[in-house]
Amino acid sequence: MSGYEITWNGVSSTTIPELVCGKVTRKLVGAHRGSFVDIPGRAGSHYFPEERGRRSISIECFVLDPTSTFPTGRRDAVTAVADWVDVNRECRLIMGDQPDVFYNAVLSTAPDVDEWRETGIFDLEFEAEPYSYDLNVTTYLNSMVSGVEESYDFGLTTATFPIIEVTPTNNTSAFGFSIAVGDTTLVYAPTIATGDTVNINGLGMAVLAGTSNDVNVTGAYDPIDMLMSGVTGEFPVLLPDVNNFTITALGGTATEFDVNFIYRKRYRK
């Protein structure tokens, strides 16, 4: 008998042949986290909105008795499931009905195994971030001229946090630059030489030198290269579906830049 393949912390459920993962149930959106404050003399209350909380994911499972030594064989298989799920940190959860995305999740409740005849039945309950993430990193590299606005469809259904690499490509240097993405503008004032790269980390809300990225996007992050002095403007930088963006040199001789957007798509699915 087969069911969905569930990959948890990089290990597939198929490594336990007796385990069958069936029905998957998800909350449509993350939990409500806003607050209501009663105000004297006013009917009802005032609502203070907040970003969505975590989503609940439930997977119905059962373990078949693999041997004639009932119930010893099944109990060994259940123990193997316990070894598999017992991870005390947030990990990637990938489910076979949506194998192209992952959730950052934790096992929220230890399952109760209901032993009934030939099967051990239980639910795996996870709490995950409100959005799922694409397994693949998306990159958009664009050569830009200072002060010229451009637009691009990033293919998003919900906003996400990018890493933006900015590299002057002509003449000798730029005395800093400003970059506007949608409604957000960030200014990097120190001089940047042609061929050097400044990394704007939307996830970490930091500006770095060199090729530092973010573990949630590319697996690399080096805080030693952080360069927040001389940085002004707004964080976080977000990418909505279609975005206008402009880079402007703040003096110096460089007038052309390579701007590289690196991001994981986020979904509500």
CSV table of N, CA, C and O in Angstrom, one decimal, residues 118-226:
chain,number,residue,atom,x,y,z
A,118,GLU,N,-4.5,-4.8,12.7
A,118,GLU,CA,-3.2,-4.8,12.0
A,118,GLU,C,-2.5,-3.5,11.8
A,118,GLU,O,-1.5,-3.5,11.2
A,119,THR,N,-3.1,-2.4,12.2
A,119,THR,CA,-2.5,-1.1,11.9
A,119,THR,C,-2.3,-0.3,13.2
A,119,THR,O,-3.0,-0.5,14.2
A,120,GLY,N,-1.3,0.6,13.1
A,120,GLY,CA,-1.2,1.7,14.1
A,120,GLY,C,-1.5,3.0,13.5
A,120,GLY,O,-0.8,3.4,12.5
A,121,ILE,N,-2.5,3.6,14.0
A,121,ILE,CA,-3.1,4.8,13.3
A,121,ILE,C,-2.7,6.1,14.1
A,121,ILE,O,-2.8,6.1,15.4
A,122,PHE,N,-2.3,7.2,13.5
A,122,PHE,CA,-2.0,8.4,14.2
A,122,PHE,C,-1.9,9.5,13.2
A,122,PHE,O,-1.9,9.3,12.0
A,123,ASP,N,-1.9,10.8,13.7
A,123,ASP,CA,-1.8,12.0,12.9
A,123,ASP,C,-0.5,12.7,13.3
A,123,ASP,O,-0.1,12.8,14.5
A,124,LEU,N,0.2,13.2,12.3
A,124,LEU,CA,1.3,14.0,12.5
A,124,LEU,C,0.9,15.5,12.4
A,124,LEU,O,0.3,15.9,11.3
A,125,GLU,N,1.0,16.2,13.4
A,125,GLU,CA,0.6,17.6,13.5
A,125,GLU,C,1.8,18.6,13.4
A,125,GLU,O,2.7,18.5,14.3
A,126,PHE,N,1.8,19.4,12.4
A,126,PHE,CA,2.9,20.4,12.3
A,126,PHE,C,2.3,21.8,12.4
A,126,PHE,O,1.2,22.1,12.0
A,127,GLU,N,3.2,22.7,12.8
A,127,GLU,CA,2.9,24.2,12.7
A,127,GLU,C,4.0,24.8,11.8
A,127,GLU,O,5.2,24.6,12.0
A,128,ALA,N,3.5,25.5,10.8
A,128,ALA,CA,4.4,26.0,9.8
A,128,ALA,C,4.3,27.5,9.6
A,128,ALA,O,3.3,28.1,10.0
A,129,GLU,N,5.3,28.1,9.0
A,129,GLU,CA,5.2,29.5,8.6
A,129,GLU,C,3.9,29.7,7.7
A,129,GLU,O,3.5,28.7,7.0
A,130,PRO,N,3.4,30.9,7.6
A,130,PRO,CA,2.1,31.1,6.8
A,130,PRO,C,2.3,30.8,5.3
A,130,PRO,O,1.3,30.6,4.6
A,131,TYR,N,3.5,30.9,4.8
A,131,TYR,CA,3.7,30.7,3.4
A,131,TYR,C,4.6,29.5,3.1
A,131,TYR,O,5.5,29.2,3.9
A,132,SER,N,4.3,28.8,2.0
A,132,SER,CA,5.3,27.8,1.5
A,132,SER,C,6.3,28.5,0.6
A,132,SER,O,6.1,29.6,0.0
A,133,TYR,N,7.4,27.8,0.3
A,133,TYR,CA,8.5,28.4,-0.4
A,133,TYR,C,8.9,27.4,-1.6
A,133,TYR,O,8.8,26.2,-1.5
A,134,ASP,N,9.2,28.1,-2.7
A,134,ASP,CA,9.7,27.3,-3.9
A,134,ASP,C,11.0,26.6,-3.5
A,134,ASP,O,11.9,27.1,-2.9
A,135,LEU,N,11.1,25.3,-4.0
A,135,LEU,CA,12.3,24.6,-3.8
A,135,LEU,C,13.5,25.2,-4.5
A,135,LEU,O,14.6,25.1,-4.0
A,136,ASN,N,13.2,25.9,-5.6
A,136,ASN,CA,14.3,26.5,-6.4
A,136,ASN,C,14.5,28.0,-6.1
A,136,ASN,O,13.5,28.7,-5.9
A,137,VAL,N,15.7,28.4,-6.2
A,137,VAL,CA,16.0,29.9,-6.1
A,137,VAL,C,15.8,30.5,-7.4
A,137,VAL,O,16.3,29.9,-8.4
A,138,THR,N,15.2,31.6,-7.5
A,138,THR,CA,15.0,32.4,-8.8
A,138,THR,C,16.0,33.5,-8.9
A,138,THR,O,16.2,34.2,-7.9
A,139,THR,N,16.6,33.7,-10.0
A,139,THR,CA,17.5,34.8,-10.2
A,139,THR,C,17.2,35.7,-11.4
A,139,THR,O,16.8,35.1,-12.5
A,140,TYR,N,17.2,37.0,-11.3
A,140,TYR,CA,17.0,37.9,-12.4
A,140,TYR,C,18.1,38.9,-12.4
A,140,TYR,O,18.2,39.8,-11.5
A,141,LEU,N,19.0,38.8,-13.4
A,141,LEU,CA,20.1,39.7,-13.5
A,141,LEU,C,19.8,40.7,-14.6
A,141,LEU,O,19.5,40.3,-15.8
A,142,ASN,N,20.0,42.0,-14.3
A,142,ASN,CA,19.6,43.1,-15.3
A,142,ASN,C,20.7,44.1,-15.3
A,142,ASN,O,21.2,44.6,-14.3
A,143,SER,N,21.1,44.5,-16.5
A,143,SER,CA,22.1,45.6,-16.7
A,143,SER,C,21.3,46.9,-16.8
A,143,SER,O,20.4,47.0,-17.6
A,144,MET,N,21.6,47.9,-15.9
A,144,MET,CA,20.8,49.1,-15.8
A,144,MET,C,21.7,50.3,-16.0
A,144,MET,O,22.9,50.3,-15.7
A,145,VAL,N,21.0,51.4,-16.4
A,145,VAL,CA,21.7,52.7,-16.5
A,145,VAL,C,21.2,53.6,-15.4
A,145,VAL,O,20.0,53.6,-15.1
A,146,SER,N,22.0,54.3,-14.8
A,146,SER,CA,21.7,55.2,-13.7
A,146,SER,C,20.5,56.1,-14.0
A,146,SER,O,20.5,56.8,-15.1
A,147,GLY,N,19.5,56.1,-13.1
A,147,GLY,CA,18.4,57.0,-13.3
A,147,GLY,C,17.3,56.6,-14.2
A,147,GLY,O,16.3,57.2,-14.3
A,148,VAL,N,17.4,55.4,-14.9
A,148,VAL,CA,16.4,54.9,-15.8
A,148,VAL,C,15.6,53.9,-15.1
A,148,VAL,O,16.1,52.8,-14.7
A,149,GLU,N,14.3,54.1,-15.0
A,149,GLU,CA,13.3,53.2,-14.4
A,149,GLU,C,13.1,52.0,-15.3
A,149,GLU,O,12.8,52.2,-16.5
A,150,GLU,N,13.0,50.8,-14.7
A,150,GLU,CA,12.7,49.6,-15.4
A,150,GLU,C,11.6,48.8,-14.6
A,150,GLU,O,11.4,49.1,-13.4
A,151,SER,N,11.0,47.9,-15.3
A,151,SER,CA,10.0,47.1,-14.6
A,151,SER,C,10.2,45.6,-15.0
A,151,SER,O,10.7,45.3,-16.1
A,152,TYR,N,9.7,44.7,-14.1
A,152,TYR,CA,9.9,43.3,-14.4
A,152,TYR,C,8.8,42.5,-13.6
A,152,TYR,O,8.5,42.9,-12.5
A,153,ASP,N,8.2,41.5,-14.3
A,153,ASP,CA,7.3,40.6,-13.6
A,153,ASP,C,8.1,39.5,-12.9
A,153,ASP,O,8.6,38.6,-13.6
A,154,PHE,N,8.1,39.5,-11.6
A,154,PHE,CA,8.9,38.5,-10.9
A,154,PHE,C,8.2,37.2,-10.7
A,154,PHE,O,8.7,36.3,-10.1
A,155,GLY,N,6.9,37.1,-11.2
A,155,GLY,CA,6.2,35.9,-11.2
A,155,GLY,C,5.8,35.5,-9.8
A,155,GLY,O,5.7,34.3,-9.5
A,156,LEU,N,5.4,36.4,-9.0
A,156,LEU,CA,5.0,36.2,-7.6
A,156,LEU,C,3.5,36.3,-7.4
A,156,LEU,O,2.8,37.1,-8.0
A,157,THR,N,3.0,35.5,-6.5
A,157,THR,CA,1.6,35.6,-6.1
A,157,THR,C,1.5,36.3,-4.7
A,157,THR,O,0.4,36.7,-4.3
A,158,THR,N,2.6,36.3,-3.9
A,158,THR,CA,2.7,37.0,-2.7
A,158,THR,C,4.1,37.6,-2.5
A,158,THR,O,5.0,37.0,-3.1
A,159,ALA,N,4.2,38.7,-1.9
A,159,ALA,CA,5.5,39.4,-1.8
A,159,ALA,C,6.5,38.5,-1.1
A,159,ALA,O,6.2,37.7,-0.2
A,160,THR,N,7.8,38.7,-1.5
A,160,THR,CA,8.9,38.0,-0.9
A,160,THR,C,10.1,38.9,-0.6
A,160,THR,O,10.1,40.0,-1.2
A,161,PHE,N,11.0,38.4,0.2
A,161,PHE,CA,12.2,39.2,0.5
A,161,PHE,C,13.3,38.8,-0.4
A,161,PHE,O,13.8,37.7,-0.4
A,162,PRO,N,13.9,39.7,-1.2
A,162,PRO,CA,15.0,39.4,-2.1
A,162,PRO,C,16.3,39.7,-1.5
A,162,PRO,O,16.5,40.3,-0.5
A,163,ILE,N,17.3,39.1,-2.2
A,163,ILE,CA,18.7,39.6,-2.0
A,163,ILE,C,19.0,40.3,-3.3
A,163,ILE,O,18.8,39.8,-4.4
A,164,ILE,N,19.5,41.5,-3.2
A,164,ILE,CA,19.8,42.3,-4.4
A,164,ILE,C,21.3,42.6,-4.4
A,164,ILE,O,21.9,43.3,-3.5
A,165,GLU,N,22.0,42.2,-5.5
A,165,GLU,CA,23.4,42.4,-5.6
A,165,GLU,C,23.6,43.6,-6.6
A,165,GLU,O,23.1,43.5,-7.8
A,166,VAL,N,24.3,44.6,-6.2
A,166,VAL,CA,24.6,45.8,-7.1
A,166,VAL,C,26.1,45.9,-7.4
A,166,VAL,O,26.9,46.0,-6.4
A,167,THR,N,26.4,46.0,-8.7
A,167,THR,CA,27.8,46.0,-9.1
A,167,THR,C,28.0,47.1,-10.2
A,167,THR,O,27.4,47.0,-11.3
A,168,PRO,N,28.7,48.2,-9.9
A,168,PRO,CA,29.1,49.1,-11.0
A,168,PRO,C,29.9,48.4,-12.1
A,168,PRO,O,30.8,47.6,-11.8
A,169,THR,N,29.6,48.7,-13.4
A,169,THR,CA,30.3,48.0,-14.4
A,169,THR,C,31.0,48.8,-15.4
A,169,THR,O,31.7,48.3,-16.3
A,170,ASN,N,31.0,50.2,-15.2
A,170,ASN,CA,31.8,51.0,-16.2
A,170,ASN,C,32.5,52.1,-15.4
A,170,ASN,O,32.2,52.4,-14.3
A,171,ASN,N,33.4,52.7,-16.1
A,171,ASN,CA,34.3,53.8,-15.5
A,171,ASN,C,35.0,53.3,-14.3
A,171,ASN,O,35.4,52.2,-14.2
A,172,THR,N,35.1,54.2,-13.3
A,172,THR,CA,36.0,53.8,-12.1
A,172,THR,C,35.3,53.6,-10.8
A,172,THR,O,35.6,52.7,-10.1
A,173,SER,N,34.3,54.4,-10.5
A,173,SER,CA,33.6,54.2,-9.2
A,173,SER,C,32.3,55.0,-9.2
A,173,SER,O,32.1,55.9,-10.1
A,174,ALA,N,31.5,54.7,-8.2
A,174,ALA,CA,30.3,55.5,-7.9
A,174,ALA,C,30.4,55.9,-6.4
A,174,ALA,O,30.6,55.0,-5.6
A,175,PHE,N,30.1,57.2,-6.2
A,175,PHE,CA,30.1,57.6,-4.8
A,175,PHE,C,28.7,57.2,-4.2
A,175,PHE,O,27.8,58.0,-4.0
A,176,GLY,N,28.5,55.9,-4.0
A,176,GLY,CA,27.3,55.4,-3.5
A,176,GLY,C,26.2,55.3,-4.6
A,176,GLY,O,26.4,55.7,-5.7
A,177,PHE,N,25.0,54.9,-4.2
A,177,PHE,CA,23.9,54.8,-5.1
A,177,PHE,C,22.6,54.7,-4.3
A,177,PHE,O,22.7,54.4,-3.1
A,178,SER,N,21.5,55.0,-4.9
A,178,SER,CA,20.2,54.7,-4.3
A,178,SER,C,19.5,53.7,-5.2
A,178,SER,O,19.6,53.8,-6.4
A,179,ILE,N,18.8,52.8,-4.6
A,179,ILE,CA,18.0,51.9,-5.3
A,179,ILE,C,16.5,51.9,-4.8
A,179,ILE,O,16.3,51.9,-3.6
A,180,ALA,N,15.6,52.1,-5.8
A,180,ALA,CA,14.2,52.2,-5.4
A,180,ALA,C,13.5,50.9,-6.0
A,180,ALA,O,13.6,50.7,-7.2
A,181,VAL,N,12.9,50.2,-5.2
A,181,VAL,CA,12.1,49.0,-5.6
A,181,VAL,C,10.7,49.1,-5.1
A,181,VAL,O,10.4,49.1,-3.9
A,182,GLY,N,9.8,49.3,-6.1
A,182,GLY,CA,8.4,49.6,-5.7
A,182,GLY,C,8.4,50.9,-4.9
A,182,GLY,O,8.9,52.0,-5.3
A,183,ASP,N,7.8,50.8,-3.7
A,183,ASP,CA,7.7,52.0,-2.8
A,183,ASP,C,8.8,52.2,-1.8
A,183,ASP,O,8.8,53.0,-0.9
A,184,THR,N,9.9,51.3,-1.9
A,184,THR,CA,11.0,51.3,-0.9
A,184,THR,C,12.2,51.9,-1.6
A,184,THR,O,12.6,51.5,-2.7
A,185,THR,N,12.9,52.8,-0.9
A,185,THR,CA,14.1,53.3,-1.4
A,185,THR,C,15.2,53.2,-0.4
A,185,THR,O,15.0,53.5,0.8
A,186,LEU,N,16.4,52.6,-0.8
A,186,LEU,CA,17.5,52.4,0.1
A,186,LEU,C,18.7,53.2,-0.5
A,186,LEU,O,19.0,53.2,-1.7
A,187,VAL,N,19.5,53.9,0.4
A,187,VAL,CA,20.6,54.6,-0.1
A,187,VAL,C,21.9,54.0,0.6
A,187,VAL,O,22.0,53.8,1.8
A,188,TYR,N,22.9,53.8,-0.3
A,188,TYR,CA,24.2,53.3,0.1
A,188,TYR,C,25.2,54.4,-0.2
A,188,TYR,O,25.5,54.6,-1.4
A,189,ALA,N,25.7,55.1,0.8
A,189,ALA,CA,26.5,56.3,0.6
A,189,ALA,C,28.0,56.0,0.3
A,189,ALA,O,28.6,56.8,-0.5
A,190,PRO,N,28.7,55.1,0.9
A,190,PRO,CA,30.1,54.9,0.7
A,190,PRO,C,30.4,54.7,-0.8
A,190,PRO,O,29.6,54.2,-1.6
A,191,THR,N,31.7,55.0,-1.2
A,191,THR,CA,32.1,54.8,-2.6
A,191,THR,C,32.2,53.3,-2.9
A,191,THR,O,32.8,52.5,-2.1
A,192,ILE,N,31.8,52.9,-4.0
A,192,ILE,CA,31.9,51.5,-4.5
A,192,ILE,C,32.6,51.5,-5.8
A,192,ILE,O,32.2,52.2,-6.8
A,193,ALA,N,33.7,50.7,-5.9
A,193,ALA,CA,34.5,50.7,-7.1
A,193,ALA,C,33.9,49.8,-8.1
A,193,ALA,O,33.1,48.9,-7.8
A,194,THR,N,34.2,50.1,-9.4
A,194,THR,CA,33.7,49.3,-10.5
A,194,THR,C,34.2,47.8,-10.3
A,194,THR,O,35.4,47.6,-10.0
A,195,GLY,N,33.3,46.9,-10.4
A,195,GLY,CA,33.5,45.5,-10.3
A,195,GLY,C,33.3,45.0,-8.9
A,195,GLY,O,33.2,43.8,-8.6
A,196,ASP,N,33.2,45.9,-7.9
A,196,ASP,CA,32.9,45.5,-6.5
A,196,ASP,C,31.4,45.3,-6.4
A,196,ASP,O,30.6,46.0,-7.1
A,197,THR,N,30.9,44.5,-5.4
A,197,THR,CA,29.5,44.2,-5.3
A,197,THR,C,29.0,44.5,-3.9
A,197,THR,O,29.7,44.2,-2.9
A,198,VAL,N,27.9,45.2,-3.8
A,198,VAL,CA,27.2,45.4,-2.5
A,198,VAL,C,26.0,44.6,-2.5
A,198,VAL,O,25.2,44.5,-3.5
A,199,ASN,N,25.7,43.9,-1.4
A,199,ASN,CA,24.7,42.9,-1.2
A,199,ASN,C,23.6,43.5,-0.3
A,199,ASN,O,23.9,43.7,0.9
A,200,ILE,N,22.4,43.7,-0.8
A,200,ILE,CA,21.3,44.2,0.0
A,200,ILE,C,20.4,43.0,0.4
A,200,ILE,O,19.8,42.4,-0.5
A,201,ASN,N,20.4,42.7,1.6
A,201,ASN,CA,19.8,41.5,2.1
A,201,ASN,C,18.4,41.8,2.7
A,201,ASN,O,18.3,42.3,3.8
A,202,GLY,N,17.4,41.6,1.9
A,202,GLY,CA,16.0,41.9,2.4
A,202,GLY,C,15.6,41.1,3.5
A,202,GLY,O,14.8,41.5,4.4
A,203,LEU,N,16.0,39.8,3.6
A,203,LEU,CA,15.6,38.9,4.7
A,203,LEU,C,16.3,39.4,6.0
A,203,LEU,O,15.7,39.5,7.0
A,204,GLY,N,17.6,39.6,5.9
A,204,GLY,CA,18.4,40.0,7.1
A,204,GLY,C,18.3,41.4,7.4
A,204,GLY,O,18.8,41.9,8.5
A,205,MET,N,17.7,42.2,6.6
A,205,MET,CA,17.6,43.7,6.7
A,205,MET,C,19.0,44.2,7.0
A,205,MET,O,19.2,45.0,7.9
A,206,ALA,N,19.9,43.9,6.1
A,206,ALA,CA,21.3,44.3,6.2
A,206,ALA,C,21.9,44.6,4.9
A,206,ALA,O,21.4,44.1,3.9
A,207,VAL,N,23.0,45.3,4.9
A,207,VAL,CA,23.8,45.5,3.6
A,207,VAL,C,25.1,45.0,3.9
A,207,VAL,O,25.8,45.2,4.9
A,208,LEU,N,25.6,44.2,2.9
A,208,LEU,CA,26.9,43.5,3.1
A,208,LEU,C,27.8,43.7,1.9
A,208,LEU,O,27.3,44.0,0.8
A,209,ALA,N,29.1,43.4,2.0
A,209,ALA,CA,30.0,43.5,0.9
A,209,ALA,C,30.2,42.1,0.4
A,209,ALA,O,30.0,41.1,1.1
A,210,GLY,N,30.7,42.0,-0.9
A,210,GLY,CA,31.0,40.7,-1.4
A,210,GLY,C,29.8,39.9,-1.8
A,210,GLY,O,28.8,40.4,-2.2
A,211,THR,N,29.9,38.6,-1.6
A,211,THR,CA,28.9,37.6,-2.1
A,211,THR,C,28.1,37.0,-1.0
A,211,THR,O,27.5,36.0,-1.1
A,212,SER,N,28.1,37.7,0.2
A,212,SER,CA,27.2,37.2,1.3
A,212,SER,C,25.8,37.1,0.9
A,212,SER,O,25.3,38.1,0.2
A,213,ASN,N,25.1,36.0,1.2
A,213,ASN,CA,23.7,35.9,0.9
A,213,ASN,C,22.9,35.6,2.1
A,213,ASN,O,23.2,36.1,3.2
A,214,ASP,N,21.9,34.8,2.0
A,214,ASP,CA,21.1,34.4,3.2
A,214,ASP,C,20.9,32.9,3.2
A,214,ASP,O,20.5,32.3,2.1
A,215,VAL,N,20.9,32.3,4.3
A,215,VAL,CA,20.8,30.8,4.4
A,215,VAL,C,19.4,30.4,3.9
A,215,VAL,O,19.2,29.3,3.4
A,216,ASN,N,18.4,31.3,4.1
A,216,ASN,CA,17.0,30.9,3.6
A,216,ASN,C,16.9,31.0,2.1
A,216,ASN,O,15.8,30.6,1.6
A,217,VAL,N,17.8,31.6,1.5
A,217,VAL,CA,17.7,31.8,0.0
A,217,VAL,C,18.8,30.9,-0.7
A,217,VAL,O,18.5,30.1,-1.5
A,218,THR,N,20.0,31.1,-0.3
A,218,THR,CA,21.1,30.5,-1.1
A,218,THR,C,22.0,29.6,-0.2
A,218,THR,O,22.9,28.9,-0.7
A,219,GLY,N,21.8,29.6,1.1
A,219,GLY,CA,22.6,28.8,2.0
A,219,GLY,C,23.9,29.4,2.5
A,219,GLY,O,24.7,28.8,3.1
A,220,ALA,N,24.1,30.7,2.2
A,220,ALA,CA,25.4,31.4,2.6
A,220,ALA,C,25.0,32.7,3.3
A,220,ALA,O,24.2,33.5,2.8
A,221,TYR,N,25.7,33.0,4.4
A,221,TYR,CA,25.6,34.3,5.0
A,221,TYR,C,26.8,34.6,5.9
A,221,TYR,O,27.2,33.7,6.7
A,222,ASP,N,27.4,35.7,5.7
A,222,ASP,CA,28.7,36.1,6.4
A,222,ASP,C,28.5,37.4,7.1
A,222,ASP,O,28.7,38.4,6.4
A,223,PRO,N,28.1,37.5,8.3
A,223,PRO,CA,27.9,38.8,9.0
A,223,PRO,C,29.2,39.6,9.2
A,223,PRO,O,29.1,40.8,9.4
A,224,ILE,N,30.4,39.0,9.0
A,224,ILE,CA,31.6,39.7,9.1
A,224,ILE,C,31.7,40.9,8.0
A,224,ILE,O,32.3,41.9,8.3
A,225,ASP,N,31.0,40.6,6.9
A,225,ASP,CA,31.0,41.6,5.8
A,225,ASP,C,30.0,42.7,5.9
A,225,ASP,O,29.7,43.4,4.9
A,226,MET,N,29.3,42.8,7.1
A,226,MET,CA,28.2,43.7,7.2
A,226,MET,C,28.7,45.2,7.1
A,226,MET,O,29.7,45.5,7.7
